[in-house]
PDB file of C-alpha atoms in Angstrom:
ATOM      1  CA  MET A   1      16.561   9.474 -25.382  1.00 55.00           C
ATOM      2  CA  GLU A   2      14.651   9.811 -28.385  1.00 62.00           C
ATOM      3  CA  TYR A   3      11.799  11.357 -26.900  1.00 58.00           C
ATOM      4  CA  CYS A   4      13.869  13.755 -24.970  1.00 59.00           C
ATOM      5  CA  VAL A   5      14.845  15.291 -28.685  1.00 57.00           C
ATOM      6  CA  GLN A   6      11.424  14.780 -30.413  1.00 57.00           C
ATOM      7  CA  GLY A   7       8.745  14.332 -27.994  1.00 57.00           C
ATOM      8  CA  TRP A   8       5.339  15.349 -29.093  1.00 58.00           C
ATOM      9  CA  ASP A   9       4.514  18.968 -30.202  1.00 64.00           C
ATOM     10  CA  ASN A  10       8.198  19.595 -29.531  1.00 68.00           C
ATOM     11  CA  LEU A  11       7.450  19.655 -25.881  1.00 68.00           C
ATOM     12  CA  PRO A  12      11.143  18.821 -24.597  1.00 70.00           C
ATOM     13  CA  ARG A  13      12.258  21.890 -26.382  1.00 71.00           C
ATOM     14  CA  LYS A  14       9.480  24.184 -25.157  1.00 77.00           C
ATOM     15  CA  LEU A  15      10.185  22.752 -21.757  1.00 76.00           C
ATOM     16  CA  LEU A  16      13.657  23.200 -21.884  1.00 74.00           C
ATOM     17  CA  MET A  17      13.108  27.204 -22.872  1.00 80.00           C
ATOM     18  CA  TYR A  18      10.446  27.635 -20.357  1.00 80.00           C
ATOM     19  CA  LEU A  19      12.640  26.042 -17.380  1.00 79.00           C
ATOM     20  CA  SER A  20      15.493  28.232 -18.428  1.00 81.00           C
ATOM     21  CA  ASN A  21      13.960  30.833 -16.122  1.00 83.00           C
ATOM     22  CA  VAL A  22      13.069  28.544 -13.061  1.00 78.00           C
ATOM     23  CA  VAL A  23      15.619  27.990 -10.165  1.00 74.00           C
ATOM     24  CA  TYR A  24      16.874  24.354 -10.221  1.00 72.00           C
ATOM     25  CA  PRO A  25      15.336  23.550 -13.894  1.00 75.00           C
ATOM     26  CA  LEU A  26      16.972  19.837 -13.691  1.00 72.00           C
ATOM     27  CA  ASP A  27      14.507  19.290 -10.756  1.00 72.00           C
ATOM     28  CA  TYR A  28      11.606  19.513 -13.237  1.00 74.00           C
ATOM     29  CA  TYR A  29      12.992  18.682 -16.719  1.00 75.00           C
ATOM     30  CA  PHE A  30      13.595  15.071 -16.708  1.00 74.00           C
ATOM     31  CA  HIS A  31      10.299  14.628 -14.252  1.00 75.00           C
ATOM     32  CA  THR A  32       8.241  16.461 -16.584  1.00 78.00           C
ATOM     33  CA  ILE A  33       9.631  14.579 -19.923  1.00 75.00           C
ATOM     34  CA  ILE A  34       9.399  11.142 -18.336  1.00 76.00           C
ATOM     35  CA  CYS A  35       5.728  11.861 -17.237  1.00 78.00           C
ATOM     36  CA  ASN A  36       4.859  12.800 -20.831  1.00 77.00           C
ATOM     37  CA  SER A  37       6.522   9.950 -22.160  1.00 77.00           C
ATOM     38  CA  PRO A  38       4.239   6.908 -23.097  1.00 77.00           C
ATOM     39  CA  GLU A  39       7.260   4.493 -22.742  1.00 77.00           C
ATOM     40  CA  PHE A  40       8.020   5.633 -19.248  1.00 75.00           C
ATOM     41  CA  GLN A  41       5.105   7.448 -17.447  1.00 74.00           C
ATOM     42  CA  ASN A  42       3.866   4.446 -15.861  1.00 74.00           C
ATOM     43  CA  SER A  43       7.165   3.385 -14.425  1.00 72.00           C
ATOM     44  CA  LEU A  44       8.123   5.758 -11.803  1.00 71.00           C
ATOM     45  CA  VAL A  45       9.289   5.518  -8.129  1.00 71.00           C
ATOM     46  CA  ASP A  46       8.298   8.096  -5.799  1.00 69.00           C
ATOM     47  CA  ASN A  47      11.901   8.984  -4.681  1.00 73.00           C
ATOM     48  CA  ASP A  48      14.154  11.387  -6.388  1.00 74.00           C
ATOM     49  CA  LEU A  49      17.268   9.547  -5.013  1.00 81.00           C
ATOM     50  CA  SER A  50      18.965  12.745  -4.034  1.00 85.00           C
ATOM     51  CA  PHE A  51      20.436  13.893  -0.900  1.00 89.00           C
ATOM     52  CA  THR A  52      19.696  17.596  -0.237  1.00 89.00           C
ATOM     53  CA  VAL A  53      20.110  19.424   3.156  1.00 89.00           C
ATOM     54  CA  TRP A  54      17.196  21.957   3.313  1.00 84.00           C
ATOM     55  CA  ASN A  55      18.011  25.294   4.884  1.00 78.00           C
ATOM     56  CA  LEU A  56      15.581  25.562   7.860  1.00 75.00           C
ATOM     57  CA  THR A  57      15.848  29.275   8.036  1.00 73.00           C
ATOM     58  CA  ALA A  58      15.242  30.254   4.315  1.00 67.00           C
ATOM     59  CA  PHE A  59      12.430  28.497   2.845  1.00 70.00           C
ATOM     60  CA  GLY A  60      13.047  26.674  -0.373  1.00 67.00           C
ATOM     61  CA  GLU A  61      16.836  26.852   0.021  1.00 78.00           C
ATOM     62  CA  THR A  62      19.538  24.256   0.341  1.00 84.00           C
ATOM     63  CA  GLN A  63      22.615  24.259   2.454  1.00 88.00           C
ATOM     64  CA  VAL A  64      25.809  23.600   0.439  1.00 91.00           C
ATOM     65  CA  ILE A  65      27.077  20.010   1.159  1.00 93.00           C
ATOM     66  CA  ASN A  66      30.379  19.879   2.661  1.00 94.00           C
ATOM     67  CA  MET A  67      32.484  17.347   4.861  1.00 95.00           C
ATOM     68  CA  SER A  68      30.151  17.804   7.897  1.00 95.00           C
ATOM     69  CA  HIS A  69      27.339  16.306   5.592  1.00 95.00           C
ATOM     70  CA  TYR A  70      29.475  13.160   4.145  1.00 95.00           C
ATOM     71  CA  GLU A  71      28.664  10.457   6.548  1.00 95.00           C
ATOM     72  CA  GLN A  72      24.940  11.327   6.501  1.00 94.00           C
ATOM     73  CA  MET A  73      25.010  11.541   2.809  1.00 92.00           C
ATOM     74  CA  LEU A  74      26.551   8.066   2.558  1.00 90.00           C
ATOM     75  CA  ALA A  75      23.949   6.718   5.047  1.00 89.00           C
ATOM     76  CA  SER A  76      21.212   8.283   3.072  1.00 87.00           C
ATOM     77  CA  GLY A  77      21.891   5.701   0.080  1.00 83.00           C
ATOM     78  CA  ALA A  78      21.082   8.606  -2.353  1.00 85.00           C
ATOM     79  CA  ALA A  79      22.809   8.283  -5.708  1.00 84.00           C
ATOM     80  CA  PHE A  80      22.695  12.251  -6.098  1.00 86.00           C
ATOM     81  CA  ALA A  81      23.529  14.877  -4.027  1.00 89.00           C
ATOM     82  CA  ARG A  82      23.511  18.986  -4.456  1.00 86.00           C
ATOM     83  CA  PRO A  83      24.875  21.646  -4.073  1.00 89.00           C
ATOM     84  CA  PHE A  84      28.560  21.590  -3.596  1.00 91.00           C
ATOM     85  CA  HIS A  85      31.169  24.088  -3.803  1.00 91.00           C
ATOM     86  CA  THR A  86      33.094  23.509  -6.873  1.00 89.00           C
ATOM     87  CA  SER A  87      36.658  22.901  -4.999  1.00 87.00           C
ATOM     88  CA  ASP A  88      35.259  21.557  -1.593  1.00 91.00           C
ATOM     89  CA  GLN A  89      37.165  18.564  -0.036  1.00 92.00           C
ATOM     90  CA  VAL A  90      33.918  16.424   0.107  1.00 94.00           C
ATOM     91  CA  LEU A  91      34.443  15.938  -3.573  1.00 91.00           C
ATOM     92  CA  ASN A  92      37.571  14.482  -3.308  1.00 89.00           C
ATOM     93  CA  LYS A  93      36.711  12.360  -0.639  1.00 92.00           C
ATOM     94  CA  ILE A  94      33.544  10.990  -2.887  1.00 89.00           C
ATOM     95  CA  ASP A  95      36.123  10.493  -5.661  1.00 86.00           C
ATOM     96  CA  VAL A  96      38.484   8.572  -3.454  1.00 86.00           C
ATOM     97  CA  SER A  97      36.033   6.554  -1.254  1.00 86.00           C
ATOM     98  CA  VAL A  98      33.194   6.116  -3.417  1.00 85.00           C
ATOM     99  CA  LEU A  99      34.399   6.178  -7.079  1.00 82.00           C
ATOM    100  CA  ASN A 100      37.797   4.667  -6.255  1.00 80.00           C
ATOM    101  CA  ARG A 101      39.575   7.339  -8.499  1.00 79.00           C
ATOM    102  CA  SER A 102      42.170   9.807  -7.761  1.00 70.00           C
ATOM    103  CA  SER A 103      41.196  13.385  -8.053  1.00 60.00           C
ATOM    104  CA  LYS A 104      40.183  14.619 -11.406  1.00 60.00           C
ATOM    105  CA  GLY A 105      41.182  11.018 -12.718  1.00 69.00           C
ATOM    106  CA  LEU A 106      39.367   8.121 -14.430  1.00 71.00           C
ATOM    107  CA  VAL A 107      36.942   6.031 -12.564  1.00 74.00           C
ATOM    108  CA  PRO A 108      38.598   2.290 -12.764  1.00 73.00           C
ATOM    109  CA  GLY A 109      37.194  -0.192 -15.187  1.00 75.00           C
ATOM    110  CA  GLU A 110      37.505  -2.190 -18.251  1.00 76.00           C
ATOM    111  CA  TRP A 111      37.133   0.965 -20.474  1.00 75.00           C
ATOM    112  CA  CYS A 112      40.728   1.761 -19.936  1.00 76.00           C
ATOM    113  CA  LEU A 113      43.030  -1.115 -20.609  1.00 74.00           C
ATOM    114  CA  GLY A 114      46.308   0.829 -20.932  1.00 64.00           C
ATOM    115  CA  GLU A 115      48.192   3.495 -18.820  1.00 58.00           C
ATOM    116  CA  GLY A 116      46.214   6.385 -17.676  1.00 50.00           C
ATOM    117  CA  ARG A 117      43.808   5.212 -15.456  1.00 39.00           C
ATOM    118  CA  SER A 118      44.727   7.681 -12.664  1.00 44.00           C
ATOM    119  CA  MET A 119      46.178  10.546 -14.743  1.00 43.00           C
ATOM    120  CA  GLY A 120      44.447  13.431 -13.967  1.00 43.00           C
ATOM    121  CA  LEU A 121      43.363  15.987 -16.337  1.00 45.00           C
ATOM    122  CA  GLU A 122      45.704  18.700 -14.710  1.00 48.00           C
ATOM    123  CA  ASN A 123      48.624  16.161 -15.811  1.00 46.00           C
ATOM    124  CA  SER A 124      47.597  16.662 -19.516  1.00 45.00           C
ATOM    125  CA  ALA A 125      50.405  17.996 -21.683  1.00 47.00           C
ATOM    126  CA  ASP A 126      48.036  19.522 -24.066  1.00 49.00           C
ATOM    127  CA  ASP A 127      44.020  19.901 -24.310  1.00 51.00           C
ATOM    128  CA  HIS A 128      44.055  16.768 -26.983  1.00 51.00           C
ATOM    129  CA  GLU A 129      45.778  14.106 -24.960  1.00 57.00           C
ATOM    130  CA  GLU A 130      43.957  11.128 -24.174  1.00 64.00           C
ATOM    131  CA  LEU A 131      43.208  10.238 -20.499  1.00 69.00           C
ATOM    132  CA  CYS A 132      43.698   6.384 -21.531  1.00 74.00           C
ATOM    133  CA  SER A 133      46.390   4.880 -23.877  1.00 75.00           C
ATOM    134  CA  THR A 134      44.299   1.931 -24.717  1.00 80.00           C
ATOM    135  CA  TRP A 135      40.420   1.932 -24.474  1.00 80.00           C
ATOM    136  CA  GLY A 136      38.722  -1.235 -23.645  1.00 82.00           C
ATOM    137  CA  ASN A 137      35.105  -2.096 -23.514  1.00 83.00           C
ATOM    138  CA  ILE A 138      33.043   1.082 -22.679  1.00 76.00           C
ATOM    139  CA  ASN A 139      29.905  -0.662 -22.426  1.00 80.00           C
ATOM    140  CA  SER A 140      31.175  -2.957 -19.578  1.00 79.00           C
ATOM    141  CA  VAL A 141      29.840  -1.729 -16.260  1.00 76.00           C
ATOM    142  CA  ASN A 142      30.402  -3.671 -12.972  1.00 78.00           C
ATOM    143  CA  PRO A 143      28.796  -2.192  -9.935  1.00 78.00           C
ATOM    144  CA  GLY A 144      31.016  -1.386  -6.931  1.00 77.00           C
ATOM    145  CA  SER A 145      29.597  -1.684  -3.351  1.00 78.00           C
ATOM    146  CA  ARG A 146      27.524   1.784  -3.684  1.00 78.00           C
ATOM    147  CA  GLY A 147      26.031   0.381  -6.898  1.00 81.00           C
ATOM    148  CA  ILE A 148      25.109  -2.952  -4.980  1.00 83.00           C
ATOM    149  CA  SER A 149      23.579  -0.860  -2.345  1.00 83.00           C
ATOM    150  CA  LEU A 150      21.727   1.585  -4.827  1.00 82.00           C
ATOM    151  CA  ALA A 151      20.363  -1.640  -6.349  1.00 85.00           C
ATOM    152  CA  ALA A 152      18.960  -2.863  -2.872  1.00 86.00           C
ATOM    153  CA  LEU A 153      17.644   0.572  -2.341  1.00 83.00           C
ATOM    154  CA  LEU A 154      15.437   0.637  -5.677  1.00 82.00           C
ATOM    155  CA  THR A 155      14.256  -2.962  -4.699  1.00 86.00           C
ATOM    156  CA  ASN A 156      13.106  -1.766  -1.250  1.00 85.00           C
ATOM    157  CA  LEU A 157      11.299   1.026  -2.839  1.00 81.00           C
ATOM    158  CA  VAL A 158       9.440  -1.136  -5.113  1.00 79.00           C
ATOM    159  CA  VAL A 159       8.629  -3.616  -2.404  1.00 83.00           C
ATOM    160  CA  GLU A 160       7.433  -0.840  -0.052  1.00 79.00           C
ATOM    161  CA  GLY A 161       5.137   0.299  -2.707  1.00 71.00           C
ATOM    162  CA  ARG A 162       6.685   3.423  -3.710  1.00 67.00           C
ATOM    163  CA  PHE A 163       6.668   2.166  -7.523  1.00 66.00           C
ATOM    164  CA  THR A 164       3.139   3.367  -8.856  1.00 63.00           C
ATOM    165  CA  THR A 165       1.612   3.664 -12.249  1.00 61.00           C
ATOM    166  CA  SER A 166      -0.167   6.873 -11.388  1.00 59.00           C
ATOM    167  CA  HIS A 167       2.442   8.940  -9.719  1.00 59.00           C
ATOM    168  CA  CYS A 168       2.613  11.284 -12.635  1.00 67.00           C
ATOM    169  CA  GLN A 169      -1.112  12.249 -12.607  1.00 61.00           C
ATOM    170  CA  GLU A 170      -0.641  12.711  -8.642  1.00 57.00           C
ATOM    171  CA  HIS A 171       2.257  14.953  -8.401  1.00 51.00           C
ATOM    172  CA  TRP A 172       3.168  16.397 -11.998  1.00 45.00           C
TER     173      TRP A 172
END
């Protein structure tokens, strides 16, 4: 994180300004920052862990992910996906089936010990009402079944040789 703020020669900020004029800037920003970071540039895995459905009729464009893509998305093992429509049913399905939370509520965990685990933002009486009445240990993260699958995917990528020390020089 420190490198993203300071960097050398103000690179992160210059890059952020440059990428404000690029389609899908997040696809480039963090990759470029990491490849220019002495700490992380030799520890990349050649996989973006994203699920994207490319539009075969329009070069470089993606299809909006919806319920028809749900099973394929889960089977991919991807940690990230895009793009979605803001109110699509697939987002609610991900909340319930993958994150184990109610729509717009909190993801269950040790960080919320009191009432409010499933209280949604829309149920809040005023904008300053806490989502959790008693906060617990926010640093306690125990992976669910999808987190365990992600760990297995990352392990397989390393075993398959997709972890390289020269990835930045080859691709970025």
